[in-house]
Structure formats: C-alpha cells, structure tokens
Amino acid sequence: MQKLIIKGNKELSGVISISGSKNATLPILAASILAKKVNLTNVPLVKDIFTMVELLKFIGIKVKIKNKKKIIEIQNKNQNINTLAPYKLVKTMRAGVLVLGSLLTKYKKAKVSLPGGCAIGTRPVDLHLLALKKMGAKIKIKDGYIVAEAKNGLVGSKIKFPSISVGATENALLAAFGAIGKTTLLNCAVEPEILDLIAFLKKLGSKIRISGRKIVLESKILKKETVNHKIIFDRIEAGTYLIAGALIGKKIILKNINTKILKIEIDILRQMGVKISILKNSIIILKSNKLKKININTKPHPGFPTDLQAQLMVLMTQATGLSKIQENIFENRFMHVSELKRMGAKIEIKNKSAYISGPTKLTGAEVMATDLRASVSLVLAGLIAENRTIVNRIYHLDRGYEFLEQKLKKCNARIKRT
Ligand code: UD1
C-alpha cells in the first residue's frame, strides 16, 4: 500500500496552480447523461472522477479522457443504455447516486445502489428520494438498491427540503431537467459547485432562476448538439493550500482561482492573522508569525465548509490560545484528531466541538488517513512537524487531490510517495 513520507519543517515558496473542482465535475458528469455531446475542460484527474467515468461507461455512455489537456469528451447516443448503477461503483464514491436523477428523468427508470454510510457519518439519501417522489417517482428499496420508476415521466413540483443537502439539491435539479412543467426547490444548497451545475444545465437548455436558497427550473429543450463547459476551480483544494501557506509558506501564490468564491476562507485566515494579498485571479500568502485563536462553525455555503475543517484545525494548533471548531454537517468528522494528537497536538472533543490549544510544536509520526480531508490535514501537519511523518492509506487523498506531492514539491516541500 502506498504511503507519503514527509520531512517537515521546511519553508514553502512557489506558485501552485489550482485544479478544477472534483465536486463540480461529479454532478456535471451525471448531468451529461441528459445531453448528446459534452466537452468538459479543466477536469481534475483524480480517482473519484475516474470512478464516475467508469459508471457512465457501464450505463452505456461513450467517454474519452484526454489526460494531458484535462478534457473529458462524452457522447450519449441513446443506444444500449443500462439504467443501473451497481454497488461496486457506488460504494467507493457516494456521488454515484447522482445518476439517479438523470436516468430517471430521461429513461423513466433507474436502479441505483444505496451508497451506504462512510467514515464521516451515516450519510442517508432520504432527501434525494423525497424530491424524486414529489416529482412522481415510485421508489422501492430492494436488496440494497433504490429501484425508481416514473412510467409517464416526472412532473415538475414544489419541493421544500427539510434540511440543506448538496447531493439532494443536485439530484433534484437533474431530475427536474426532464420533468414536465416547472420545479421550485426551496431550502437548497447553493455551493459554488451547484452553481456550476446550474450553469451547465442552462447551456443544455434549462431556464433556471436562483434567489437565496430558492431555485426555479423550467424547460428542458436540448438546445445544442454539443455543450462545452469549463469546470470551476476547486475551492477546497485552494483552501487547503492557503492553509499550507499560512502554516509554513514564505511566499505561496495560488493561481487559477476566483477570489470572490474564497471569501469566507480568506476572512477566517485574516482574522487569524494570516497575511494575504488578493490579486485578480490569484492570491499571495506570506509568512505569518503570530497566529490568533478563532472559533468557527461549519455550515453550508456561504458558511465555512466542513471540507476544510480538518485542515484549519492544523493551523489552529499553531495559534495562540484556545480555538474551537463546531462541526455541524457530519456527525463523525473528527477522526483526524487522534492522529494529530499522536503528533503532539492538544485537542479535546466535546460533543460536536473540538477545542484546540496552541501554539504546539508538532513532531513527526506514522499516521493513518481515514478520509479525504482528514488525510490532507495529516499531510499539512507533516509539513510543519519536526522529523519524519509517514501518512498511510493515501488512497483517500488520491480520490480528490490532483498532483498533491508534485504541487508541494514545486514549493520545496520534502515529500515523497513510496
Ligand atoms: C457534498 C460534498 C462533500 C461535502 C458535503 C457538505 C460532493 C461530491 N461531496 O456531499 O464533499 O462535505 O457536500 O458540504 O459534492 N443528509 C441527509 N439526507 C440526505 C442527504 C444528506 O440527512 O438525503 C445529511 C448528511 O448526512 C449530512 C448533511 O445532510 O449530515 C449534508 O450532506 P450533503 O450536503 O448531502 O453532502 P453530500 O452531497 O453527500
């Protein structure tokens, strides 16, 4: 099994180009089922994307990945379509469940494996199903599969989500694309990745209006034979390198970003005393000597993202005083804490909150990654630790971080994969 070996305590300096967003590419790949021909650019070449591509191919869609140019070409000839998403593909990547909305609305039936829980929480799909049922789908759960049917097609409806879910909003949007009439979705997630999906659906021919957490979708005429779309930048990857810069950067420059989308991350880091200069499509992070404690709550966008909580916690170990993170999205997302403690961090968990005392010198250790963002937090900790850190089970990292070691190495980090 592969691992990363990091020799820490080496100042970073250089330019990091941020990749396209994994969490935007996944629903847009699912949405490509609705189209005829799609060319996606700025696609991150990470494991989850390859898994989604496998799933599309299994369904009968033609997909070509052009690795060098980071392009995915998709063609749906509507021949030999298999409206099934098997367990073996959905179990490794929950976003596989997003093909449900597209398949059901286009082919009037779908059988999609229940994704099940994962390390960070139980992660049910009841909100996805609620939306589809409201649009007229008949749904049964059988042998671990969601078996859905809409013989006469889905019908536009008014749906209010009882709580905010990224995936359920995406599945509902995909289903609404092919539904008859107007769909109004209330209490939606409005993450930048959802806005990217909406931009894509508009190119396919949908009329979509957003105001606050309300999204109204009408019409689904396939306007164009071929749709071209450039995936937005990965704000979580950008946030991760912002934190790396704040931890041990002399001068790190992040490129290919939209600084407006990183508002909350930049605000929080500035409140902690991190020196950041904002240019048009790039950010400069300078060495920050004295970091201040902070309290944060994870929230749906535009709040602080749960996907950056573990990384920010590492920065908090270097801030003076007692910082606090309250995790409000997932019930079991502090698994990095025990590993960070093995590296010397002083962290206590009480209910939904972690209390981090700092500043604390971290020392290298052999640690184990448990999920995608927890894994990268251990890499960040390794970058500032004395001696050597070994991060095991890095397949989690490969699910979502493109060229992680290469990007860090370019900034002088001593990191290697064995
Ligand atoms: C997406 C992101 C993930 C991020 C998360 C929250 C992708 C591929 N993944 O995951 O990186 O951490 O948003 O920003 O984009 N819930 C229910 N019932 C449902 C659906 C969700 O109770 O039917 C709960 C979940 O268990 C969780 C909360 O709602 O507690 C938010 O989850 P959700 O926004 O759906 O996350 P994902 O779409 O799975």
Tab-separated table of C-alpha atoms in Angstrom, residues 47-226:
chain	number	residue	atom	x	y	z
A	47	LYS	CA	-9.800	8.787	-8.585
A	48	ASP	CA	-13.425	9.841	-7.960
A	49	ILE	CA	-13.648	11.264	-11.463
A	50	PHE	CA	-12.317	8.027	-12.965
A	51	THR	CA	-14.911	6.096	-10.936
A	52	MET	CA	-17.733	8.319	-12.239
A	53	VAL	CA	-16.420	7.840	-15.779
A	54	GLU	CA	-16.491	4.054	-15.217
A	55	LEU	CA	-20.085	4.387	-14.074
A	56	LEU	CA	-21.078	6.378	-17.174
A	57	LYS	CA	-19.401	3.781	-19.382
A	58	PHE	CA	-21.241	1.000	-17.533
A	59	ILE	CA	-24.502	2.836	-18.277
A	60	GLY	CA	-23.608	2.897	-21.972
A	61	ILE	CA	-22.299	6.420	-22.441
A	62	LYS	CA	-19.158	6.918	-24.514
A	63	VAL	CA	-16.476	8.724	-22.539
A	64	LYS	CA	-12.973	9.687	-23.564
A	65	ILE	CA	-10.476	11.214	-21.137
A	66	LYS	CA	-7.693	13.302	-22.638
A	67	ASN	CA	-5.265	13.261	-19.753
A	68	LYS	CA	-2.777	15.824	-20.975
A	69	LYS	CA	-5.351	18.505	-21.691
A	70	LYS	CA	-7.628	17.529	-18.791
A	71	ILE	CA	-10.574	17.190	-21.095
A	72	ILE	CA	-13.413	14.682	-20.924
A	73	GLU	CA	-15.478	14.103	-24.064
A	74	ILE	CA	-18.861	12.480	-23.593
A	75	GLN	CA	-21.297	11.191	-26.142
A	76	ASN	CA	-24.703	9.710	-25.413
A	77	LYS	CA	-26.083	8.003	-28.492
A	78	ASN	CA	-29.028	6.631	-26.500
A	79	GLN	CA	-28.154	3.116	-27.592
A	80	ASN	CA	-27.822	0.129	-25.273
A	81	ILE	CA	-28.443	2.209	-22.165
A	82	ASN	CA	-28.345	0.308	-18.931
A	83	THR	CA	-30.206	2.256	-16.246
A	84	LEU	CA	-28.253	0.563	-13.467
A	85	ALA	CA	-25.583	1.943	-11.107
A	86	PRO	CA	-24.018	-1.122	-9.477
A	87	TYR	CA	-22.856	-1.388	-5.867
A	88	LYS	CA	-19.224	-1.982	-6.840
A	89	LEU	CA	-19.018	1.527	-8.336
A	90	VAL	CA	-21.281	3.477	-5.963
A	91	LYS	CA	-19.764	2.051	-2.769
A	92	THR	CA	-16.397	3.695	-3.362
A	93	MET	CA	-17.863	7.058	-4.281
A	94	ARG	CA	-21.175	8.295	-2.946
A	95	ALA	CA	-21.667	10.793	-5.774
A	96	GLY	CA	-22.550	7.777	-7.950
A	97	VAL	CA	-26.066	8.190	-6.577
A	98	LEU	CA	-26.357	11.393	-8.655
A	99	VAL	CA	-27.016	9.373	-11.806
A	100	LEU	CA	-30.403	8.536	-10.275
A	101	GLY	CA	-31.976	11.903	-11.144
A	102	SER	CA	-30.624	11.928	-14.708
A	103	LEU	CA	-31.511	8.302	-15.530
A	104	LEU	CA	-34.969	8.502	-14.045
A	105	THR	CA	-35.921	11.722	-15.779
A	106	LYS	CA	-34.558	10.665	-19.165
A	107	TYR	CA	-35.265	6.923	-19.260
A	108	LYS	CA	-38.166	6.814	-16.774
A	109	LYS	CA	-36.497	4.185	-14.620
A	110	ALA	CA	-33.301	3.617	-12.681
A	111	LYS	CA	-31.786	1.121	-10.294
A	112	VAL	CA	-29.008	2.673	-8.247
A	113	SER	CA	-27.128	1.107	-5.371
A	114	LEU	CA	-27.633	2.750	-1.994
A	115	PRO	CA	-24.286	4.341	-1.217
A	116	GLY	CA	-24.357	3.408	2.457
A	117	GLY	CA	-22.517	5.242	5.200
A	118	CYS	CA	-18.889	6.213	5.237
A	119	ALA	CA	-16.248	7.094	7.766
A	120	ILE	CA	-17.532	10.631	8.360
A	121	GLY	CA	-21.158	9.738	9.002
A	122	THR	CA	-24.222	7.701	8.086
A	123	ARG	CA	-24.993	9.929	5.084
A	124	PRO	CA	-28.531	8.827	4.157
A	125	VAL	CA	-30.216	9.699	0.830
A	126	ASP	CA	-33.736	10.296	2.159
A	127	LEU	CA	-33.726	13.924	0.929
A	128	HIS	CA	-32.778	12.814	-2.603
A	129	LEU	CA	-35.676	10.355	-2.602
A	130	LEU	CA	-38.100	12.851	-1.098
A	131	ALA	CA	-37.550	15.193	-4.052
A	132	LEU	CA	-37.914	12.442	-6.657
A	133	LYS	CA	-41.084	11.106	-5.027
A	134	LYS	CA	-42.566	14.607	-5.042
A	135	MET	CA	-41.958	14.656	-8.786
A	136	GLY	CA	-43.995	11.483	-9.114
A	137	ALA	CA	-41.386	8.713	-8.947
A	138	LYS	CA	-42.376	5.369	-7.463
A	139	ILE	CA	-39.452	4.252	-5.336
A	140	LYS	CA	-38.709	0.960	-3.575
A	141	ILE	CA	-35.613	-0.110	-1.710
A	142	LYS	CA	-34.759	-3.681	-2.681
A	143	ASP	CA	-31.607	-5.693	-1.964
A	144	GLY	CA	-29.594	-2.571	-1.194
A	145	TYR	CA	-30.756	-0.783	-4.332
A	146	ILE	CA	-33.004	2.222	-4.959
A	147	VAL	CA	-35.447	0.999	-7.595
A	148	ALA	CA	-37.180	4.010	-9.116
A	149	GLU	CA	-39.759	4.333	-11.854
A	150	ALA	CA	-41.754	7.148	-13.428
A	151	LYS	CA	-43.726	5.440	-16.216
A	152	ASN	CA	-45.264	8.646	-17.533
A	153	GLY	CA	-42.240	10.788	-16.756
A	154	LEU	CA	-41.524	13.049	-13.798
A	155	VAL	CA	-43.682	16.081	-13.154
A	156	GLY	CA	-42.389	19.471	-12.000
A	157	SER	CA	-43.273	20.154	-8.391
A	158	LYS	CA	-42.682	22.422	-5.413
A	159	ILE	CA	-40.239	20.812	-3.011
A	160	LYS	CA	-39.036	22.182	0.281
A	161	PHE	CA	-36.015	20.361	1.675
A	162	PRO	CA	-36.320	19.935	5.465
A	163	SER	CA	-32.556	20.418	5.718
A	164	ILE	CA	-29.860	21.575	3.336
A	165	SER	CA	-28.126	18.917	1.251
A	166	VAL	CA	-25.686	19.394	-1.616
A	167	GLY	CA	-26.320	15.977	-3.172
A	168	ALA	CA	-30.127	16.124	-2.793
A	169	THR	CA	-30.235	19.586	-4.413
A	170	GLU	CA	-28.137	18.261	-7.305
A	171	ASN	CA	-30.233	15.120	-7.780
A	172	ALA	CA	-33.422	17.192	-7.700
A	173	LEU	CA	-32.028	19.619	-10.304
A	174	LEU	CA	-31.059	16.744	-12.593
A	175	ALA	CA	-34.491	15.148	-12.232
A	176	ALA	CA	-36.256	18.494	-12.740
A	177	PHE	CA	-34.402	18.968	-16.030
A	178	GLY	CA	-36.527	16.301	-17.713
A	179	ALA	CA	-39.716	16.789	-15.695
A	180	ILE	CA	-42.871	18.186	-17.275
A	181	GLY	CA	-43.501	21.753	-16.132
A	182	LYS	CA	-41.891	23.975	-13.565
A	183	THR	CA	-39.990	22.795	-10.479
A	184	THR	CA	-39.460	25.011	-7.458
A	185	LEU	CA	-36.856	23.886	-4.958
A	186	LEU	CA	-36.775	25.564	-1.560
A	187	ASN	CA	-34.100	25.459	1.143
A	188	CYS	CA	-31.496	24.361	-1.404
A	189	ALA	CA	-27.753	24.086	-1.047
A	190	VAL	CA	-26.132	26.861	-3.104
A	191	GLU	CA	-22.490	25.785	-3.065
A	192	PRO	CA	-20.387	27.176	-5.959
A	193	GLU	CA	-20.325	23.630	-7.371
A	194	ILE	CA	-24.142	23.667	-7.567
A	195	LEU	CA	-23.977	26.988	-9.377
A	196	ASP	CA	-21.582	25.361	-11.832
A	197	LEU	CA	-24.063	22.512	-12.377
A	198	ILE	CA	-26.787	25.108	-12.957
A	199	ALA	CA	-24.572	26.922	-15.481
A	200	PHE	CA	-24.158	23.590	-17.281
A	201	LEU	CA	-27.904	22.801	-17.227
A	202	LYS	CA	-28.590	26.274	-18.635
A	203	LYS	CA	-26.264	25.515	-21.523
A	204	LEU	CA	-28.291	22.332	-22.103
A	205	GLY	CA	-31.425	24.431	-22.426
A	206	SER	CA	-32.911	24.887	-18.960
A	207	LYS	CA	-34.267	28.180	-17.729
A	208	ILE	CA	-33.122	28.434	-14.116
A	209	ARG	CA	-33.549	31.244	-11.616
A	210	ILE	CA	-31.949	31.396	-8.181
A	211	SER	CA	-32.831	33.707	-5.362
A	212	GLY	CA	-31.311	32.949	-1.966
A	213	ARG	CA	-31.962	29.257	-1.317
A	214	LYS	CA	-34.816	29.064	-3.853
A	215	ILE	CA	-34.174	27.575	-7.293
A	216	VAL	CA	-36.812	27.526	-10.027
A	217	LEU	CA	-36.209	25.377	-13.092
A	218	GLU	CA	-38.294	25.359	-16.267
A	219	SER	CA	-37.967	23.862	-19.753
A	220	LYS	CA	-35.574	21.258	-20.855
A	221	ILE	CA	-35.231	21.608	-24.565
A	222	LEU	CA	-31.868	20.350	-25.663
A	223	LYS	CA	-30.728	23.488	-27.409
A	224	LYS	CA	-27.413	22.379	-28.705
A	225	GLU	CA	-25.937	19.249	-30.148
A	226	THR	CA	-22.644	19.828	-28.304
